[in-house]
């Protein structure tokens, strides 16, 4: 019978604390000190309590507990894997698509994910939060680009800001006529559910723009009872919720885990939105799987759960060229033999069991 860890009193930030908590063996300490010198470490009490310290392959530990694998940089890995810098006209803004911008307000998170694509940019000692002047310049950029319909608050985790500061930011954005949607990407409802206080929920709602929240979780166990309560506070306030997950080796790269994760999202009133293929961030190769395996899993998911539970499997094209869907293709042109069966037959289409059908069917 596995043992679930007890809940530490505070966020664990040092490898020595992870050893003391029984989450890593003491002999790993020298390597982990090297990892922690380069990439931030934080495991909230809620996440630490979900880890089974007797399971060397625990899917929660793999996401948050540093490992020596992070010291290896593989070919193609890059400090800015999705090309944020190439599309940043002013500090804090990434303008990749015409109608939307990323607005990066903070560089800190409740937890630091070992696969983070912005791992070179987030954490204490990395870039600092935007100064007041830079914040005003970023707002001016949004104000003077009337095609910007959607502002995506990301970072770092925007819910690390106080409710008072978040309310000010939401009001500043909603006061810009052409900004209709404010989307906030966050891991806080899962990693530190108590931060989703009534004050925080109130701060997220604003006159003049619609708030959407994208909640990041990768394993069904993360949707714990406290996380579900935090998510319910948001949903009850009428805030539409979508999910984002990263496909991670040893965490959710099997059909059962993905199915349970997507079902948990939908049970929590979170519409599955994105399943990201792992980005080429430095030291994350041990957590990536192949696109072929991702497509296989998406095919399996199609056969196991309803359309409500289907995320888009996407790849952020390195260099800042945006997201592309990379899920399986179900439609292809019929071959010449199939076309001979009927002059109308033009396509072959695969059903959820993997069986091939011709379309239109033979009369
Ligand atoms: S919460 Fe998001 S930004 Fe922060 S470390 Fe995790 S993936 Fe990176």
Tab-separated table of C-alpha atoms and ligand atoms in Angstrom:
chain	number	residue	atom	x	y	z
A	1	UNK	CA	0.000	0.000	0.000
A	2	UNK	CA	1.516	3.313	-1.011
A	3	UNK	CA	2.055	6.088	1.466
A	4	UNK	CA	0.793	9.583	0.707
A	5	UNK	CA	3.071	12.275	2.026
A	6	UNK	CA	1.985	14.510	4.883
A	7	UNK	CA	1.518	18.200	4.140
A	8	UNK	CA	4.524	20.437	4.881
A	9	UNK	CA	3.846	23.756	6.591
A	10	UNK	CA	5.325	25.894	3.825
A	11	UNK	CA	6.439	25.788	0.189
A	12	UNK	CA	9.600	23.718	-0.270
A	13	UNK	CA	12.251	25.715	-2.153
A	14	UNK	CA	15.601	24.116	-1.299
A	15	UNK	CA	16.884	20.662	-2.246
A	16	UNK	CA	17.773	20.139	1.427
A	17	UNK	CA	14.103	20.642	2.308
A	18	UNK	CA	13.106	18.060	-0.296
A	19	UNK	CA	15.542	15.593	1.284
A	20	UNK	CA	14.264	16.385	4.788
A	21	UNK	CA	10.722	15.780	3.571
A	22	UNK	CA	11.700	12.373	2.182
A	23	UNK	CA	10.950	13.426	-1.392
A	24	UNK	CA	14.472	12.830	-2.752
A	25	UNK	CA	17.303	10.574	-1.558
A	26	UNK	CA	20.195	12.352	0.125
A	27	UNK	CA	22.691	10.984	-2.434
A	28	UNK	CA	20.938	13.054	-5.141
A	29	UNK	CA	21.616	16.287	-3.259
A	30	UNK	CA	24.815	17.409	-5.094
A	31	UNK	CA	23.119	17.148	-8.516
A	32	UNK	CA	19.944	18.780	-7.281
A	33	UNK	CA	21.897	21.707	-5.843
A	34	UNK	CA	23.320	22.235	-9.354
A	35	UNK	CA	19.846	22.117	-10.898
A	36	UNK	CA	18.449	24.506	-8.286
A	37	UNK	CA	21.271	26.978	-8.968
A	38	UNK	CA	19.998	27.263	-12.550
A	39	UNK	CA	16.233	26.699	-12.372
A	40	UNK	CA	13.805	27.761	-9.662
A	41	UNK	CA	12.346	25.142	-7.323
A	42	UNK	CA	9.047	25.469	-5.447
A	43	UNK	CA	6.682	22.729	-4.313
A	44	UNK	CA	3.623	24.005	-2.475
A	45	UNK	CA	2.337	22.071	0.551
A	46	UNK	CA	-0.706	21.005	-1.509
A	47	UNK	CA	1.437	19.513	-4.276
A	48	UNK	CA	3.926	17.939	-1.841
A	49	UNK	CA	1.038	16.254	-0.042
A	50	UNK	CA	-0.079	14.617	-3.315
A	51	UNK	CA	3.290	12.910	-3.839
A	52	UNK	CA	3.728	9.290	-2.849
A	53	UNK	CA	7.351	9.253	-1.637
A	54	UNK	CA	7.455	5.460	-1.936
A	55	UNK	CA	6.771	5.640	-5.678
A	56	UNK	CA	9.965	6.402	-7.640
A	57	UNK	CA	7.786	7.174	-10.686
A	58	UNK	CA	5.229	9.354	-8.949
A	59	UNK	CA	3.560	11.549	-11.628
A	60	UNK	CA	3.263	14.568	-9.336
A	61	UNK	CA	6.905	14.325	-8.214
A	62	UNK	CA	8.046	14.162	-11.846
A	63	UNK	CA	6.458	17.548	-12.442
A	64	UNK	CA	7.888	19.435	-9.481
A	65	UNK	CA	10.841	17.609	-7.921
A	66	UNK	CA	14.108	18.520	-9.706
A	67	UNK	CA	16.202	15.754	-11.189
A	68	UNK	CA	19.704	15.305	-12.587
A	69	UNK	CA	18.185	14.932	-16.082
A	70	UNK	CA	17.743	18.710	-16.100
A	71	UNK	CA	21.507	19.152	-16.302
A	72	UNK	CA	21.496	17.675	-19.839
A	73	UNK	CA	20.666	20.012	-22.686
A	74	UNK	CA	19.650	18.178	-25.850
A	75	UNK	CA	20.150	19.305	-29.462
A	76	UNK	CA	17.447	21.783	-30.466
A	77	UNK	CA	16.686	22.861	-26.909
A	78	UNK	CA	16.637	26.588	-26.522
A	79	UNK	CA	16.315	29.144	-23.699
A	80	UNK	CA	13.399	30.795	-25.562
A	81	UNK	CA	11.816	27.739	-27.204
A	82	UNK	CA	8.656	29.394	-28.512
A	83	UNK	CA	10.295	32.637	-29.612
A	84	UNK	CA	8.764	35.111	-27.166
A	85	UNK	CA	11.671	37.550	-27.560
A	86	UNK	CA	11.349	37.770	-31.345
A	87	UNK	CA	7.765	39.016	-30.994
A	88	UNK	CA	8.104	41.406	-28.073
A	89	UNK	CA	7.627	45.009	-29.244
A	90	UNK	CA	7.781	46.417	-25.684
A	91	UNK	CA	8.682	44.874	-22.325
A	92	UNK	CA	5.985	42.516	-21.054
A	93	UNK	CA	4.149	42.156	-24.404
A	94	UNK	CA	4.396	39.306	-26.918
A	95	UNK	CA	2.466	40.113	-30.109
A	96	UNK	CA	2.495	36.989	-32.271
A	97	UNK	CA	-1.006	36.942	-33.781
A	98	UNK	CA	-2.828	40.065	-35.014
A	99	UNK	CA	-5.830	39.989	-32.659
A	100	UNK	CA	-4.192	39.042	-29.346
A	101	UNK	CA	-1.170	39.687	-27.154
A	102	UNK	CA	0.450	37.961	-24.222
A	103	UNK	CA	0.909	40.336	-21.285
A	104	UNK	CA	3.581	39.002	-18.938
A	105	UNK	CA	3.057	40.749	-15.628
A	106	UNK	CA	5.077	38.685	-13.167
A	107	UNK	CA	7.946	36.226	-13.291
A	108	UNK	CA	7.074	34.163	-10.264
A	109	UNK	CA	4.844	31.116	-9.817
A	110	UNK	CA	3.366	29.162	-6.915
A	111	UNK	CA	5.229	26.056	-8.125
A	112	UNK	CA	8.031	25.662	-10.647
A	113	UNK	CA	7.323	22.957	-13.197
A	114	UNK	CA	10.361	20.965	-14.289
A	115	UNK	CA	9.203	21.091	-17.935
A	116	UNK	CA	8.426	24.833	-18.005
A	117	UNK	CA	8.983	26.408	-21.430
A	118	UNK	CA	9.808	29.732	-19.745
A	119	UNK	CA	12.123	28.165	-17.172
A	120	UNK	CA	14.955	30.513	-18.137
A	121	UNK	CA	12.668	33.500	-17.477
A	122	UNK	CA	10.686	32.599	-14.343
A	123	UNK	CA	11.648	32.344	-10.714
A	124	UNK	CA	13.433	34.419	-8.089
A	125	UNK	CA	16.607	35.937	-9.514
A	126	UNK	CA	15.308	35.869	-13.086
A	127	UNK	CA	13.683	38.898	-14.751
A	128	UNK	CA	11.805	41.082	-12.284
A	129	UNK	CA	8.145	42.087	-12.404
A	130	UNK	CA	7.308	44.954	-14.757
A	131	UNK	CA	8.116	48.404	-13.397
A	132	UNK	CA	5.249	50.910	-13.266
A	133	UNK	CA	6.715	52.691	-16.307
A	134	UNK	CA	7.021	49.474	-18.306
A	135	UNK	CA	3.479	48.513	-17.305
A	136	UNK	CA	2.161	51.859	-18.590
A	137	UNK	CA	4.129	51.452	-21.850
A	138	UNK	CA	2.645	47.980	-22.334
A	139	UNK	CA	-0.875	49.345	-21.756
A	140	UNK	CA	-0.167	52.114	-24.286
A	141	UNK	CA	0.899	49.494	-26.815
A	142	UNK	CA	-2.394	47.642	-26.356
A	143	UNK	CA	-4.348	50.912	-26.485
A	144	UNK	CA	-2.743	52.020	-29.751
A	145	UNK	CA	-3.261	48.682	-31.538
A	146	UNK	CA	-6.985	48.552	-32.158
A	147	UNK	CA	-6.858	45.037	-33.622
A	148	UNK	CA	-6.077	43.596	-30.161
A	149	UNK	CA	-9.316	41.918	-29.099
A	150	UNK	CA	-7.865	39.514	-26.523
A	151	UNK	CA	-5.198	40.049	-23.855
A	152	UNK	CA	-3.708	36.925	-22.326
A	153	UNK	CA	-2.221	37.445	-18.878
A	154	UNK	CA	0.573	34.987	-18.345
A	155	UNK	CA	4.041	34.990	-16.947
A	156	UNK	CA	4.886	33.665	-14.402
A	157	UNK	CA	1.496	33.167	-12.833
A	158	UNK	CA	-0.772	36.254	-12.763
A	159	UNK	CA	-2.668	34.870	-9.758
A	160	UNK	CA	0.482	35.444	-7.686
A	161	UNK	CA	-0.539	39.130	-7.719
A	162	UNK	CA	-2.711	40.427	-4.903
A	163	UNK	CA	-6.447	40.727	-5.578
A	164	UNK	CA	-6.091	44.508	-5.232
A	165	UNK	CA	-3.383	44.722	-7.927
A	166	UNK	CA	-5.182	42.278	-10.205
A	167	UNK	CA	-8.381	44.315	-9.955
A	168	UNK	CA	-6.464	47.440	-11.020
A	169	UNK	CA	-4.939	45.645	-14.002
A	170	UNK	CA	-8.277	44.164	-15.072
A	171	UNK	CA	-9.871	47.628	-14.874
A	172	UNK	CA	-7.025	49.203	-16.895
A	173	UNK	CA	-7.450	46.606	-19.634
A	174	UNK	CA	-11.241	46.669	-19.663
A	175	UNK	CA	-11.129	50.450	-20.062
A	176	UNK	CA	-9.583	49.954	-23.520
A	177	UNK	CA	-12.555	49.831	-25.897
A	178	UNK	CA	-11.255	47.188	-28.301
A	179	UNK	CA	-10.132	44.751	-25.565
A	180	UNK	CA	-13.107	42.426	-25.172
A	181	UNK	CA	-11.493	39.300	-23.707
A	182	UNK	CA	-8.998	38.974	-20.847
A	183	UNK	CA	-7.701	35.426	-20.609
A	184	UNK	CA	-5.619	34.447	-17.569
A	185	UNK	CA	-3.344	31.424	-17.606
A	186	UNK	CA	-2.753	29.999	-14.155
A	187	UNK	CA	-1.683	26.966	-12.159
A	188	UNK	CA	-2.732	28.543	-8.840
A	189	UNK	CA	-6.201	26.913	-8.458
A	190	UNK	CA	-4.427	23.534	-8.472
A	191	UNK	CA	-1.071	24.370	-6.872
A	192	UNK	CA	-2.268	26.753	-4.152
A	193	UNK	CA	-6.078	26.599	-4.070
A	194	UNK	CA	-6.437	28.844	-0.997
A	195	UNK	CA	-5.175	31.806	-3.054
A	196	UNK	CA	-8.452	31.652	-4.973
A	197	UNK	CA	-10.171	33.625	-2.232
A	198	UNK	CA	-13.523	35.385	-2.637
A	199	UNK	CA	-11.520	38.629	-3.042
A	200	UNK	CA	-9.480	37.057	-5.835
A	201	UNK	CA	-12.614	35.849	-7.605
A	202	UNK	CA	-14.151	39.327	-7.364
A	203	UNK	CA	-10.942	40.875	-8.743
A	204	UNK	CA	-11.101	38.670	-11.824
A	205	UNK	CA	-14.506	39.968	-12.903
A	206	UNK	CA	-14.622	43.356	-14.536
A	207	UNK	CA	-17.114	45.580	-16.340
A	208	UNK	CA	-16.370	46.057	-20.021
A	209	UNK	CA	-14.511	42.809	-20.812
A	210	UNK	CA	-15.107	39.083	-20.417
A	211	UNK	CA	-12.679	37.109	-18.275
A	212	UNK	CA	-11.671	33.569	-19.228
A	213	UNK	CA	-9.392	31.428	-17.087
A	214	UNK	CA	-7.107	28.711	-18.496
A	215	UNK	CA	-6.222	26.283	-15.709
A	216	UNK	CA	-3.032	24.255	-16.012
A	217	UNK	CA	-2.989	20.654	-14.717
A	218	UNK	CA	-1.386	17.516	-16.111
A	219	UNK	CA	-2.487	14.615	-13.946
A	220	UNK	CA	-5.940	13.793	-12.561
A	221	UNK	CA	-4.591	13.672	-8.997
A	222	UNK	CA	-3.946	17.428	-9.222
A	223	UNK	CA	-7.713	17.988	-9.234
A	224	UNK	CA	-7.770	17.354	-5.466
A	225	UNK	CA	-10.721	18.278	-3.262
A	226	UNK	CA	-9.276	21.733	-2.378
A	227	UNK	CA	-8.483	22.351	-6.063
A	228	UNK	CA	-12.020	21.343	-7.053
A	229	UNK	CA	-13.423	23.760	-4.459
A	230	UNK	CA	-11.233	26.588	-5.778
A	231	UNK	CA	-12.337	25.852	-9.334
A	232	UNK	CA	-15.977	25.756	-8.204
A	233	UNK	CA	-15.615	29.250	-6.687
A	234	UNK	CA	-14.503	30.496	-10.114
A	235	UNK	CA	-17.176	28.618	-12.059
A	236	UNK	CA	-19.922	29.678	-9.625
A	237	UNK	CA	-18.889	33.293	-10.235
A	238	UNK	CA	-19.664	32.740	-13.910
A	239	UNK	CA	-16.056	32.766	-15.135
A	240	UNK	CA	-15.665	30.441	-18.144
A	241	UNK	CA	-12.878	27.908	-17.595
A	242	UNK	CA	-10.677	26.029	-20.059
A	243	UNK	CA	-7.767	23.683	-19.445
A	244	UNK	CA	-4.217	23.488	-20.641
A	245	UNK	CA	-1.959	20.498	-20.120
A	246	UNK	CA	1.436	19.400	-21.319
A	247	UNK	CA	1.976	15.883	-22.604
A	248	UNK	CA	4.691	14.559	-20.284
A	249	UNK	CA	6.583	11.282	-20.280
A	250	UNK	CA	5.831	9.373	-17.100
A	251	UNK	CA	3.063	11.763	-16.048
A	252	UNK	CA	0.201	11.541	-18.513
A	253	UNK	CA	1.595	9.742	-21.570
A	254	UNK	CA	-0.877	6.887	-21.329
A	255	UNK	CA	-4.504	6.775	-22.388
A	256	UNK	CA	-5.871	5.989	-18.912
A	257	UNK	CA	-4.189	9.008	-17.279
A	258	UNK	CA	-5.227	11.348	-20.084
A	259	UNK	CA	-8.784	10.048	-20.001
A	260	UNK	CA	-9.005	10.516	-16.227
A	261	UNK	CA	-7.520	14.021	-16.509
A	262	UNK	CA	-9.973	15.131	-19.195
A	263	UNK	CA	-12.923	13.634	-17.323
A	264	UNK	CA	-11.792	15.427	-14.136
A	265	UNK	CA	-11.626	18.746	-16.001
A	266	UNK	CA	-15.128	18.350	-17.394
A	267	UNK	CA	-16.499	17.284	-13.992
A	268	UNK	CA	-15.028	20.550	-12.654
A	269	UNK	CA	-16.701	22.600	-15.425
A	270	UNK	CA	-13.352	23.137	-17.176
A	271	UNK	CA	-13.528	22.603	-20.940
A	272	UNK	CA	-10.401	20.762	-22.178
A	273	UNK	CA	-8.640	23.208	-24.486
A	274	UNK	CA	-4.978	22.484	-25.175
A	275	UNK	CA	-2.751	19.462	-24.797
A	276	UNK	CA	0.698	20.865	-25.585
A	277	UNK	CA	3.483	18.801	-27.014
A	278	UNK	CA	6.474	19.436	-24.733
A	279	UNK	CA	8.490	22.468	-25.813
A	280	UNK	CA	12.229	22.310	-26.466
A	281	UNK	CA	13.149	23.982	-23.178
A	282	UNK	CA	16.649	23.220	-21.877
A	283	UNK	CA	16.980	20.145	-19.682
A	284	UNK	CA	13.458	18.837	-20.352
A	285	UNK	CA	14.184	16.025	-22.832
A	286	UNK	CA	13.530	13.321	-20.233
A	287	UNK	CA	9.962	14.617	-19.908
A	288	UNK	CA	9.113	14.843	-23.604
A	289	UNK	CA	7.537	12.086	-25.655
A	290	UNK	CA	7.215	11.799	-29.444
A	291	UNK	CA	4.576	13.439	-31.616
A	292	UNK	CA	3.699	9.970	-32.963
A	293	UNK	CA	2.967	8.788	-29.436
A	294	UNK	CA	0.916	11.930	-28.798
A	295	UNK	CA	-1.160	11.234	-31.909
A	296	UNK	CA	-1.674	7.638	-30.802
A	297	UNK	CA	-2.931	8.881	-27.433
A	298	UNK	CA	-5.278	11.373	-29.070
A	299	UNK	CA	-6.709	8.559	-31.219
A	300	UNK	CA	-7.212	6.483	-28.079
A	301	UNK	CA	-8.879	9.419	-26.320
A	302	UNK	CA	-11.308	9.855	-29.223
A	303	UNK	CA	-12.456	6.274	-28.649
A	304	UNK	CA	-12.787	6.622	-24.877
A	305	UNK	CA	-14.431	9.973	-24.112
A	306	UNK	CA	-16.961	12.348	-25.643
A	307	UNK	CA	-16.158	15.433	-27.684
A	308	UNK	CA	-16.603	17.496	-24.529
A	309	UNK	CA	-13.444	15.847	-23.172
A	310	UNK	CA	-11.243	16.350	-26.261
A	311	UNK	CA	-8.431	18.915	-26.115
A	312	UNK	CA	-6.543	20.129	-29.189
A	313	UNK	CA	-3.104	18.515	-29.350
A	314	UNK	CA	-0.818	21.397	-30.371
A	315	UNK	CA	2.819	22.173	-30.972
A	316	UNK	CA	4.299	25.638	-30.520
A	317	UNK	CA	6.528	25.951	-33.562
A	318	UNK	CA	10.050	26.881	-32.402
A	319	UNK	CA	11.067	30.396	-33.370
A	320	UNK	CA	7.751	32.030	-32.500
A	321	UNK	CA	5.675	30.892	-35.480
A	322	UNK	CA	2.649	30.105	-33.346
A	323	UNK	CA	0.724	26.973	-32.490
A	324	UNK	CA	-0.172	24.246	-34.969
A	325	UNK	CA	-2.569	21.357	-34.322
A	326	UNK	CA	-0.587	18.103	-34.584
A	327	UNK	CA	-3.302	15.612	-33.713
A	328	UNK	CA	-4.095	12.593	-35.874
A	329	UNK	CA	-5.712	13.064	-39.260
A	330	UNK	CA	-8.852	11.015	-39.839
A	331	UNK	CA	-9.503	11.984	-43.451
A	332	UNK	CA	-7.407	11.126	-46.518
A	333	UNK	CA	-7.960	10.798	-50.254
A	334	UNK	CA	-9.266	7.442	-51.428
A	335	UNK	CA	-6.732	5.421	-53.415
A	336	UNK	CA	-7.340	4.565	-57.064
A	337	UNK	CA	-8.725	1.081	-56.272
A	338	UNK	CA	-11.220	2.573	-53.808
A	339	UNK	CA	-12.266	5.240	-56.310
A	340	UNK	CA	-13.020	2.542	-58.861
A	341	UNK	CA	-15.665	1.118	-56.493
A	342	UNK	CA	-17.795	4.178	-57.141
A	343	UNK	CA	-17.197	7.292	-59.192
A	344	UNK	CA	-18.422	9.289	-56.167
A	345	UNK	CA	-15.921	7.869	-53.657
A	346	UNK	CA	-13.310	10.489	-52.911
A	347	UNK	CA	-12.210	10.047	-49.309
A	348	UNK	CA	-11.320	7.398	-46.775
A	349	UNK	CA	-12.204	8.235	-43.184
A	350	UNK	CA	-11.180	6.437	-39.999
A	351	UNK	CA	-13.696	5.921	-37.178
A	352	UNK	CA	-12.979	5.897	-33.453
A	353	UNK	CA	-12.261	2.136	-33.525
A	354	UNK	CA	-9.642	2.581	-36.253
A	355	UNK	CA	-11.849	1.101	-38.996
A	356	UNK	CA	-11.653	2.720	-42.440
A	357	UNK	CA	-14.775	3.814	-44.360
A	358	UNK	CA	-15.163	5.341	-47.794
A	359	UNK	CA	-16.953	8.639	-48.262
A	360	UNK	CA	-19.400	9.051	-49.832
A	361	UNK	CA	-20.127	5.353	-49.290
A	362	UNK	CA	-20.684	2.981	-52.183
A	363	UNK	CA	-24.318	3.357	-53.301
B	1	LIG	S1	3.292	27.564	-13.532
B	1	LIG	FE1	3.561	27.899	-15.769
B	1	LIG	S2	5.090	29.548	-15.939
B	1	LIG	FE2	5.194	28.750	-13.833
B	1	LIG	S3	6.774	27.185	-13.865
B	1	LIG	FE3	4.828	26.105	-14.251
B	1	LIG	S4	4.643	26.060	-16.496
B	1	LIG	FE4	6.212	27.614	-16.007
